[in-house]
mmCIF file of C-alpha atoms in Angstrom:
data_model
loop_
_atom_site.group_PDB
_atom_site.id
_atom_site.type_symbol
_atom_site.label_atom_id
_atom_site.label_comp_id
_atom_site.label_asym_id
_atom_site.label_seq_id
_atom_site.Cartn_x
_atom_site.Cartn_y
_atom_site.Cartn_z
ATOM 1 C CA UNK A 1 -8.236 22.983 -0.191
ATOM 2 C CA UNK A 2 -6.363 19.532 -0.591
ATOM 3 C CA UNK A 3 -6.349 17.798 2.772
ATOM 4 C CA UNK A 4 -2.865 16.443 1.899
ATOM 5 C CA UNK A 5 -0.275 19.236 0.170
ATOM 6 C CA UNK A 6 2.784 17.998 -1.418
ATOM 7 C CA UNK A 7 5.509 20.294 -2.992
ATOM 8 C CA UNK A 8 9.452 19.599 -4.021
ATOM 9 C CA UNK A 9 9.727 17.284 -1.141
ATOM 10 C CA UNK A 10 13.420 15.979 -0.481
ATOM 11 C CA UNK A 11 14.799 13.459 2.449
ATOM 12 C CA UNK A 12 18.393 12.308 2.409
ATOM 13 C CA UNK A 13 19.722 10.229 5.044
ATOM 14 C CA UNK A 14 23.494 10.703 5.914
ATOM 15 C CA UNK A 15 25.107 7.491 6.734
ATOM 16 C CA UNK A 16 28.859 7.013 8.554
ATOM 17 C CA UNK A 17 30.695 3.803 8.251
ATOM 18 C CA UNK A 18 34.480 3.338 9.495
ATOM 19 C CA UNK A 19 36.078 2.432 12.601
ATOM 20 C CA UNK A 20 35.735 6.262 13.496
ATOM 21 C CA UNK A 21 33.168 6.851 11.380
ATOM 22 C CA UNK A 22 35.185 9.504 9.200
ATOM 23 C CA UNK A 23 33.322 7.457 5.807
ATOM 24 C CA UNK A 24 29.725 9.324 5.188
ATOM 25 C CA UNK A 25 27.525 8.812 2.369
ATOM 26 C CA UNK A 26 23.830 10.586 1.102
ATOM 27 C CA UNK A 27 21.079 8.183 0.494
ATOM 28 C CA UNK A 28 18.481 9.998 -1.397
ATOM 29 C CA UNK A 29 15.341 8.320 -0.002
ATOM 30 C CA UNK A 30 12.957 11.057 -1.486
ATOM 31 C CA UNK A 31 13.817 13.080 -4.353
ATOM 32 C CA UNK A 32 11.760 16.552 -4.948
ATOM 33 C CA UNK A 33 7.966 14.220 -5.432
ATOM 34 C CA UNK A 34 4.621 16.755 -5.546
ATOM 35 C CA UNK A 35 1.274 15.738 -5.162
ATOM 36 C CA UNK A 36 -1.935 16.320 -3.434
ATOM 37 C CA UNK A 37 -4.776 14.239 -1.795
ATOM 38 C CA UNK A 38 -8.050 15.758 -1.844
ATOM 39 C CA UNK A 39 -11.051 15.294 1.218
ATOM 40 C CA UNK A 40 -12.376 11.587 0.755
ATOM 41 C CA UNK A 41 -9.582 10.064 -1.736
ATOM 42 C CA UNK A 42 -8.036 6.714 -1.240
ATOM 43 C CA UNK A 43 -4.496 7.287 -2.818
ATOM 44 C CA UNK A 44 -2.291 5.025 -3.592
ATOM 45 C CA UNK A 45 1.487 5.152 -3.453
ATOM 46 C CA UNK A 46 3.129 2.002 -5.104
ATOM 47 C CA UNK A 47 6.823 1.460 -5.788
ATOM 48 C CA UNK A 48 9.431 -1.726 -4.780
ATOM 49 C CA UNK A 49 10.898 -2.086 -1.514
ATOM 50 C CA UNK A 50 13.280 0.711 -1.059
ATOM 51 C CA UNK A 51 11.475 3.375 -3.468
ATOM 52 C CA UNK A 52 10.930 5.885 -0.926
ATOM 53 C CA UNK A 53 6.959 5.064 0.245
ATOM 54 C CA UNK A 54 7.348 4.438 4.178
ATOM 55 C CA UNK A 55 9.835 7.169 3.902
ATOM 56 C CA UNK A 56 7.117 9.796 2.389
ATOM 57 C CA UNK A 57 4.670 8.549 4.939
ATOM 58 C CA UNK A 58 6.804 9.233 7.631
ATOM 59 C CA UNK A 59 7.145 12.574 6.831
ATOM 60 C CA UNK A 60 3.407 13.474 6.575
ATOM 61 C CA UNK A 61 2.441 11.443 10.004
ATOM 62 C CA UNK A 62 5.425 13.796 11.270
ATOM 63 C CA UNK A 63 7.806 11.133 12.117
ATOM 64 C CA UNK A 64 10.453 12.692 10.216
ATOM 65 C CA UNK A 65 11.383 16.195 8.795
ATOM 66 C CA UNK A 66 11.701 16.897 5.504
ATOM 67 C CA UNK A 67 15.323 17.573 3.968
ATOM 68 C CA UNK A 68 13.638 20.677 1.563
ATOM 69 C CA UNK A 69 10.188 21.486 -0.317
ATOM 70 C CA UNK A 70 6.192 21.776 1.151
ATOM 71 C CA UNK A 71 4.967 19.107 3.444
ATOM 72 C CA UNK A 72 1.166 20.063 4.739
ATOM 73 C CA UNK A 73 -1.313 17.846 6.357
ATOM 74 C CA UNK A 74 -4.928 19.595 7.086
ATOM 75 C CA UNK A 75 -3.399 22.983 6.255
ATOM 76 C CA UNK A 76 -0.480 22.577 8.850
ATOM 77 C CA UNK A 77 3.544 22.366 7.973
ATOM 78 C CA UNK A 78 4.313 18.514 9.254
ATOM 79 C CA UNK A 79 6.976 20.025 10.876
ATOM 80 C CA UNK A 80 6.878 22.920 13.075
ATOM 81 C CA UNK A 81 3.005 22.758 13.175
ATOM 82 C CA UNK A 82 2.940 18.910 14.284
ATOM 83 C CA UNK A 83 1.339 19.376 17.318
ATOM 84 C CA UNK A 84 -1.605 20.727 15.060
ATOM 85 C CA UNK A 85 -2.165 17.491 12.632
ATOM 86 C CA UNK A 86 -1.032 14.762 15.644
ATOM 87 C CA UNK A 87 -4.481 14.117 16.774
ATOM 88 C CA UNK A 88 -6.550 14.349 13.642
ATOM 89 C CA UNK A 89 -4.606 11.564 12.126
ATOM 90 C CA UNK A 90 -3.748 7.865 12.305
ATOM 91 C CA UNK A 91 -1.128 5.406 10.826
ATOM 92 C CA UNK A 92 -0.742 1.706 10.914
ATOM 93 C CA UNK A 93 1.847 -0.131 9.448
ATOM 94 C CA UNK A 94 2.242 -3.850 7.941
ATOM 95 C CA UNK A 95 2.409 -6.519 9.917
ATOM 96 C CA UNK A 96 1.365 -7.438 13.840
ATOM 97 C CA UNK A 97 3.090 -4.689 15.270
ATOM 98 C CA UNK A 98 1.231 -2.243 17.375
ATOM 99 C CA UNK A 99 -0.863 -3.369 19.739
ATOM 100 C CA UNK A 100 -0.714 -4.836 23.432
ATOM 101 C CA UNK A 101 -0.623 -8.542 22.472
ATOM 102 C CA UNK A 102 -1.795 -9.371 26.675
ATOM 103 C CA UNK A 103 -4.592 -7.314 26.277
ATOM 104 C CA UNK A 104 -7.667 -7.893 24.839
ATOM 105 C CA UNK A 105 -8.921 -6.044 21.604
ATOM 106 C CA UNK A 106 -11.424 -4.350 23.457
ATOM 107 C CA UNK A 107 -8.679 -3.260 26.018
ATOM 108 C CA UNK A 108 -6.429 -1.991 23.240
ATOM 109 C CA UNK A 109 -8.770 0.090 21.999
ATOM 110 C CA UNK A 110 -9.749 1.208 25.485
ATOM 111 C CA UNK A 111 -5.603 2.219 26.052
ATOM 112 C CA UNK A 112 -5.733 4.213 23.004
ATOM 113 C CA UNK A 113 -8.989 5.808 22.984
ATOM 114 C CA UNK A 114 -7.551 7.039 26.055
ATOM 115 C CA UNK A 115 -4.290 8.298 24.583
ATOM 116 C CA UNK A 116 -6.342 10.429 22.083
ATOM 117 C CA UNK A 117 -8.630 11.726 25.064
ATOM 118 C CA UNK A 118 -11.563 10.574 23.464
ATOM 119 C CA UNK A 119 -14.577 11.263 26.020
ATOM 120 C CA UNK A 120 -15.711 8.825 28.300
ATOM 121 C CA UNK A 121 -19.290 8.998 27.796
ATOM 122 C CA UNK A 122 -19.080 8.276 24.117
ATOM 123 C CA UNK A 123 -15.539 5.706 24.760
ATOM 124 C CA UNK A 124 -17.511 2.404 25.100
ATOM 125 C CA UNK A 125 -20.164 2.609 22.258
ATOM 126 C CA UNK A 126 -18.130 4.178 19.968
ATOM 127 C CA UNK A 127 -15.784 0.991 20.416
ATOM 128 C CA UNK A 128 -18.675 -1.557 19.954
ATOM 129 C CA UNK A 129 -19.026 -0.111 16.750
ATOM 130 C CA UNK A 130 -15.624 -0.334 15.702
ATOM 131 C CA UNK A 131 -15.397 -3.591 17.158
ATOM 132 C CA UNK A 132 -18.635 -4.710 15.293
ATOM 133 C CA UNK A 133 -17.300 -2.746 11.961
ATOM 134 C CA UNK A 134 -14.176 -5.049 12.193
ATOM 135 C CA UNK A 135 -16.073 -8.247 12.595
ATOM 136 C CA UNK A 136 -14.594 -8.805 16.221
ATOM 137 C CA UNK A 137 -17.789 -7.839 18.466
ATOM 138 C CA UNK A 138 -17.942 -12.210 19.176
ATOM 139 C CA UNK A 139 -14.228 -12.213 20.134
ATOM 140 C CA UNK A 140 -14.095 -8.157 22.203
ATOM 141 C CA UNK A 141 -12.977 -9.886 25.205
ATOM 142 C CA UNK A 142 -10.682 -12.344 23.824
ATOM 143 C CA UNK A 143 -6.659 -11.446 24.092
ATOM 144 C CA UNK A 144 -4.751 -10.370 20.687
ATOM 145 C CA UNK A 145 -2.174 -12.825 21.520
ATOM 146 C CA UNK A 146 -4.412 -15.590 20.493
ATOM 147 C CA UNK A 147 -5.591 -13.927 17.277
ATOM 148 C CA UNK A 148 -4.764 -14.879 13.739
ATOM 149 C CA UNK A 149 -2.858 -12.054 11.896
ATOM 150 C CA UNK A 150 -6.165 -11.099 9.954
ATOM 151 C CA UNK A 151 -8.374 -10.829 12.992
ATOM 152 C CA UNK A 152 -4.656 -8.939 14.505
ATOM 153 C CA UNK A 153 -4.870 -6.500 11.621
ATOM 154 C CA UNK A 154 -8.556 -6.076 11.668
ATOM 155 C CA UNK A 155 -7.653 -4.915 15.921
ATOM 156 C CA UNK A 156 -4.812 -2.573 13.973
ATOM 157 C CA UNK A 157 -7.705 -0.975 11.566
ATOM 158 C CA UNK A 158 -9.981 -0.231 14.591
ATOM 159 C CA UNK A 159 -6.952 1.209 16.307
ATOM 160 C CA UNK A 160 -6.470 3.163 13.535
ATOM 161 C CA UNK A 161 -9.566 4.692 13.689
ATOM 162 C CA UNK A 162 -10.124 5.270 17.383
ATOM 163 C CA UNK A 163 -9.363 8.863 17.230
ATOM 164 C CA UNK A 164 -11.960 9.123 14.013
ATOM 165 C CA UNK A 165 -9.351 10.570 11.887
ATOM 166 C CA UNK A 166 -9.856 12.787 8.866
ATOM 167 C CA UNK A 167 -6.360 10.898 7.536
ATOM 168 C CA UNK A 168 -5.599 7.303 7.882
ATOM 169 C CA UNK A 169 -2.608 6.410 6.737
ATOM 170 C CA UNK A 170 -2.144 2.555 5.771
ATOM 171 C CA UNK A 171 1.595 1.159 4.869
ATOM 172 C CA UNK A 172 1.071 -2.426 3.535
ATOM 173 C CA UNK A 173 -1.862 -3.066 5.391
ATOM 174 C CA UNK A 174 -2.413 -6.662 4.251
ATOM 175 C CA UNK A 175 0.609 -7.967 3.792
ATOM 176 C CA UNK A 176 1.438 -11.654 4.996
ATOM 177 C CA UNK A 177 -2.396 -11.749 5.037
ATOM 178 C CA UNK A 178 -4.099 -14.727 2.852
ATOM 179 C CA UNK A 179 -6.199 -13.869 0.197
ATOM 180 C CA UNK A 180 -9.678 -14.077 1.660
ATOM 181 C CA UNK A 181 -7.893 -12.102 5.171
ATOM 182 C CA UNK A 182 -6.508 -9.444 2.605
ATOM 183 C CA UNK A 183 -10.568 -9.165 0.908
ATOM 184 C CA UNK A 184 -11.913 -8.556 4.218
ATOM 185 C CA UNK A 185 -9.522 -5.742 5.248
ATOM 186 C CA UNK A 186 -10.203 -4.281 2.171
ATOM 187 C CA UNK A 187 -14.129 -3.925 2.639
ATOM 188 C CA UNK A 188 -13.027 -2.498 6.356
ATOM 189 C CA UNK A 189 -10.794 -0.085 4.133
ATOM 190 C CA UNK A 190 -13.798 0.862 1.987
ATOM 191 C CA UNK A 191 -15.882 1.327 4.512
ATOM 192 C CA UNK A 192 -13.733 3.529 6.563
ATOM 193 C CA UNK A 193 -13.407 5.601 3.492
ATOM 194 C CA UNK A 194 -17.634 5.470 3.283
ATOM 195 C CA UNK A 195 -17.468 6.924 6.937
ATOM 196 C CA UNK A 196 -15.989 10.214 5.383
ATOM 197 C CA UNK A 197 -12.003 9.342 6.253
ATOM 198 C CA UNK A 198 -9.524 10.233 3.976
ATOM 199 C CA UNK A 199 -7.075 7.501 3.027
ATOM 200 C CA UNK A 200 -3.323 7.528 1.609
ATOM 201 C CA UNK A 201 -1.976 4.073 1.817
ATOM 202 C CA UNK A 202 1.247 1.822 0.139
ATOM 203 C CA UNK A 203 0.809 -1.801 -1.014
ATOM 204 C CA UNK A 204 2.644 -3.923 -3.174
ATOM 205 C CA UNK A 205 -0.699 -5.781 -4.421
ATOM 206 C CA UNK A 206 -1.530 -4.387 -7.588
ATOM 207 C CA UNK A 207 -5.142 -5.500 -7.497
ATOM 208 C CA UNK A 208 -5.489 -4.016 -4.158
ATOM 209 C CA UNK A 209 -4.609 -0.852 -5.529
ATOM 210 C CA UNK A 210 -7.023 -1.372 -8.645
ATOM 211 C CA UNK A 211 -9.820 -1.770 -6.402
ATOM 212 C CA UNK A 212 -9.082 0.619 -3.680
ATOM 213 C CA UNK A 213 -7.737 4.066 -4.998
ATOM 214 C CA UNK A 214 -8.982 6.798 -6.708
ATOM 215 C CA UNK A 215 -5.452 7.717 -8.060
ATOM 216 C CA UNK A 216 -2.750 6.356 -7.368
ATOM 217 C CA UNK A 217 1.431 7.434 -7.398
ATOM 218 C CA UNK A 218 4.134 4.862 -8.949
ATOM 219 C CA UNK A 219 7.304 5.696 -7.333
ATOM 220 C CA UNK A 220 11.016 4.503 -8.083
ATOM 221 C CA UNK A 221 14.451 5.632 -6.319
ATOM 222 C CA UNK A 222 12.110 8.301 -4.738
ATOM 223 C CA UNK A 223 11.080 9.921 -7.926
ATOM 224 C CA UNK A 224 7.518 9.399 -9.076
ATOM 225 C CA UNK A 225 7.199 8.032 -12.591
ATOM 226 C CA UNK A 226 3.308 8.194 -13.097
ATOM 227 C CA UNK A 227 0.541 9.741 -10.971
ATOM 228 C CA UNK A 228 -3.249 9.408 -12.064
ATOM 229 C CA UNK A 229 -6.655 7.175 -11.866
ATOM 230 C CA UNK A 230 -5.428 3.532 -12.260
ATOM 231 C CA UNK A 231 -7.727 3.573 -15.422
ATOM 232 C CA UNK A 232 -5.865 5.753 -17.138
ATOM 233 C CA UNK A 233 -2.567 4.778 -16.048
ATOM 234 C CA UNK A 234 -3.876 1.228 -17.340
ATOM 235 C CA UNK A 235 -4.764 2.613 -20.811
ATOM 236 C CA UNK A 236 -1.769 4.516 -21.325
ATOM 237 C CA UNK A 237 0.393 1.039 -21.282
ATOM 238 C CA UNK A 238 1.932 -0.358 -24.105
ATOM 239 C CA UNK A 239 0.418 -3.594 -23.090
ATOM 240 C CA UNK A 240 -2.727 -4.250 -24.176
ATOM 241 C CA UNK A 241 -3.660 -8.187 -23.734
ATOM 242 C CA UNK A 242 -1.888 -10.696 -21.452
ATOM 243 C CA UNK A 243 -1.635 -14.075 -22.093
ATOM 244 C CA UNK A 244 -1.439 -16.749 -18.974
ATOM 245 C CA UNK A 245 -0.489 -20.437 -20.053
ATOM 246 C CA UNK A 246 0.182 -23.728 -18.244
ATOM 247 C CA UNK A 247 2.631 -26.039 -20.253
ATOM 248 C CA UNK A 248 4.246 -29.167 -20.297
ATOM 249 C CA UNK A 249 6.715 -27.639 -22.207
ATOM 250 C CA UNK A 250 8.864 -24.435 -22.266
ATOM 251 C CA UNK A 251 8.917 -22.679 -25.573
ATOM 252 C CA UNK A 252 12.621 -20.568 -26.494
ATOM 253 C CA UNK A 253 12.984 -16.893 -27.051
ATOM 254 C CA UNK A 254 8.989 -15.871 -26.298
ATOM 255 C CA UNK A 255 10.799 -12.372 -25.194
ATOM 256 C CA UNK A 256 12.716 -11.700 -28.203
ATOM 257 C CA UNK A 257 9.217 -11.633 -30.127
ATOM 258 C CA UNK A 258 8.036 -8.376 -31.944
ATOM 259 C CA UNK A 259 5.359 -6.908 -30.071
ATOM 260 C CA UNK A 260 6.247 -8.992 -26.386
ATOM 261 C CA UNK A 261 6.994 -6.653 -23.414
ATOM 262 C CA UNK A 262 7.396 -8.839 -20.747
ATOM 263 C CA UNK A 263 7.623 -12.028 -19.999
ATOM 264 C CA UNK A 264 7.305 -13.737 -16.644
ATOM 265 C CA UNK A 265 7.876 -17.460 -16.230
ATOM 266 C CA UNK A 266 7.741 -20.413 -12.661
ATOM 267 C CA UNK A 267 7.790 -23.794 -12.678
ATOM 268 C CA UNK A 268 6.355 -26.501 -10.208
ATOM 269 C CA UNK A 269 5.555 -30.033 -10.253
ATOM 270 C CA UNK A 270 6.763 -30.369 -13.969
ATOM 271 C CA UNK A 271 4.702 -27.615 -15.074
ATOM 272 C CA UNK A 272 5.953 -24.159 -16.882
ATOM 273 C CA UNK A 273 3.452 -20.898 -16.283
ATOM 274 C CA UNK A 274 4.064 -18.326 -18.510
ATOM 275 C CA UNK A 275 2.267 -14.947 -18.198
ATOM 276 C CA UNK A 276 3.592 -13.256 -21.388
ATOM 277 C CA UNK A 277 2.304 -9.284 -22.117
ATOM 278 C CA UNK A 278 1.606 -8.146 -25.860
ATOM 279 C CA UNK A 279 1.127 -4.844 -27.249
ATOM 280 C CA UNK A 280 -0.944 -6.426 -30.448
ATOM 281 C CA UNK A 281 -2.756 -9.099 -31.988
ATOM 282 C CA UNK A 282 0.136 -9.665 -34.219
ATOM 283 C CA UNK A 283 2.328 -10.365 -31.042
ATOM 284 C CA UNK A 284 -0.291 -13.218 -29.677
ATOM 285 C CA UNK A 285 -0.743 -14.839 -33.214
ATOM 286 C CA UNK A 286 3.044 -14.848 -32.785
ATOM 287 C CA UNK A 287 3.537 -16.503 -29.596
ATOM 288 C CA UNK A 288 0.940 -18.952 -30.295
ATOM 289 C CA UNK A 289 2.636 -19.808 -32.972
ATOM 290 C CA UNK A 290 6.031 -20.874 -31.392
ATOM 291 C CA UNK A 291 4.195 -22.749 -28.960
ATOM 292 C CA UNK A 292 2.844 -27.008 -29.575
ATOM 293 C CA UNK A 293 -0.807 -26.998 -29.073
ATOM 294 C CA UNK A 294 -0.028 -30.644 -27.310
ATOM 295 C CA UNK A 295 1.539 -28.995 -24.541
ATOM 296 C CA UNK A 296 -0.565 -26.437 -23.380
ATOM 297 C CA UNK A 297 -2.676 -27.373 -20.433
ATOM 298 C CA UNK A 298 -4.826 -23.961 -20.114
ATOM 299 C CA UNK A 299 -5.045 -21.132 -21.410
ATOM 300 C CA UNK A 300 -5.953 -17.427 -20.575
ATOM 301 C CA UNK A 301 -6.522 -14.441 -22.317
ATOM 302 C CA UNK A 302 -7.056 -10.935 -20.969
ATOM 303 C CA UNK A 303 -6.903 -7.092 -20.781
ATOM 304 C CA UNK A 304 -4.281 -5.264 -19.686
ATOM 305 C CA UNK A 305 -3.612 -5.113 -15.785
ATOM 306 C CA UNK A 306 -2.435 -2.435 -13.825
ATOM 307 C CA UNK A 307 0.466 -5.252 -12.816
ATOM 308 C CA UNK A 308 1.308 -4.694 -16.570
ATOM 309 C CA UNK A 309 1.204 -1.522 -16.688
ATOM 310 C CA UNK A 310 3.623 -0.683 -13.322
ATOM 311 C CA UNK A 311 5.979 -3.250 -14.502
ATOM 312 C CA UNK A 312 6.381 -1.544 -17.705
ATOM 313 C CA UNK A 313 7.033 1.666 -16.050
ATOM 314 C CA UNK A 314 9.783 0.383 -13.485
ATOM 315 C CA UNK A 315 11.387 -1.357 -16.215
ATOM 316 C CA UNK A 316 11.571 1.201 -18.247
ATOM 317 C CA UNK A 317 12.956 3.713 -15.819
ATOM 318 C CA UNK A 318 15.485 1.166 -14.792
ATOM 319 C CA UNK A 319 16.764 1.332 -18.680
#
């Protein structure tokens, strides 16, 4: 049996405006999305701000009811049967938020340890190990407020886990993090999952979700418009080789090129970076052609990313 059940699901929001707030109108945050999460997945749910992700999560953590259609966590209707699923899962959300900034991570994890009744004679070592799975056995002792937000988040995971779920659910877990914070949270992701946890989290980091999930869900306006392994979802773009150049110089009308999907273009200190997506040969041998070989200051080639392929997909539903 899926550990995560998904059918038809539907959450408006009904919002008043007006001085006597006469004026209502429906947002349709989530709009009739199935799906299912099997024992020991990682599963991805990626979409723009606004698409309906923290909304979805909400609902299965039992934060919010569902408008219509199947929500089940474990076997148990997320609402009406919360009191069933409440303890055998976890959440943590983007950002610093969370945790007992006075306190010391070893405290934290004390507080909630003791909010999920976890027994006392097995409390204390069984936070040493999340504290040494973390990376933060050196700094146990040491008050959040005077953590970075990686070692903050890296608190947040071990939170997260204090109960030993058999669902962690993740919303943006690395966000505002650097790159070699966001790596590390990642490996305490993997090895989570390793542990036998099953994880369902959102990000907006494309590679993140590359490496991380077994299958992942592109969602738009609460609607999904792909659901499989990123592999496939990867091979079924139109894109099929992406070109990355430095300039000196910004060639005209790349995007109006036979064969170009998307083009995406910055500039700093006098330099133009193009990253320009081509669905053949005949497309590259095209661009290259439009551009002066005395004004390119690198160049990449590569295979299709699964950046490509989700911005082809929102585009395209957006048309």
């Amino acid at each position: 049996m899926p550990i995560i059940e998904v059918k038809d699901l539907v959450r408006d929001y009904t919002i008043t405006s007006g001085l006597v707030r006469r004026n209502k109108k429906t947002i349709n945050a989530v709009r009739g999305i199935s799906f299912s999460v099997e024992r020991g997945e990682i599963f991805g749910l990626l979409g723009q701000n606004g698409a309906g992700k923290t909304t979805t999560i909400k609902m299965l953590i039992t934060m919010l009811a569902p408008t219509s259609g199947t929500c089940k966590v474990l076997g148990y209707n997320t609402f009406g049967q919360e009191k069933m699923i409440r303890d055998k899962v976890n959440f943590i959300f983007g950002g610093e938020y969370g945790l007992y900034r006075r306190l010391s991570a070893r405290d934290n994890l004390k507080y909630f340890a003791n909010l999920y009744k976890v027994p006392l004679d097995t409390r204390d070592k069984y936070i040493d190990e999340l504290l040494e799975m973390v990376g933060l056995s050196d700094r146990a002792d040491t008050r959040v407020e005077t953590f970075s937000k990686g070692m903050t988040q890296r608190v947040q995971i071990a939170r997260g886990l204090i109960n030993n779920p058999e669902v962690l659910f993740l919303d943006e877990p690395t966000v505002g993090l650097d790159p070699l914070g966001a790596e590390t949270l990642r490996g305490i992701v993997k090895e989570a999952n390793k542990r036998g946890t099953t994880i369902l989290l959102t990000t907006h980091n494309m590679y993140e979700a590359d490496e991380l999930c077994n299958r992942i869900a592109i969602i738009k306006d609460g609607v999904f418009l792909d659901l499989d392994t990123p592999a496939n979802i990867k091979a079924r773009s139109d894109t099929k080789t992406t070109l990355e150049i430095t300039l000196t110089k910004n060639p005209l009308n790349i995007a109006t090129i036979s064969g170009v999907s998307h083009v995406a273009s910055s500039e700093k200190d006098g330099l133009t970076s193009l990253r320009v997506s081509c669905q053949s040969d005949n497309a590259i041998s095209q661009v290259l052609a439009v551009i002066e070989p005395t004004t390119i200051k690198s160049f990449k080639n590569e295979v299709a990313t699964l950046e490509d392929a989700y911005i082809q997909l929102v585009k395209g539903a957006s048309e």
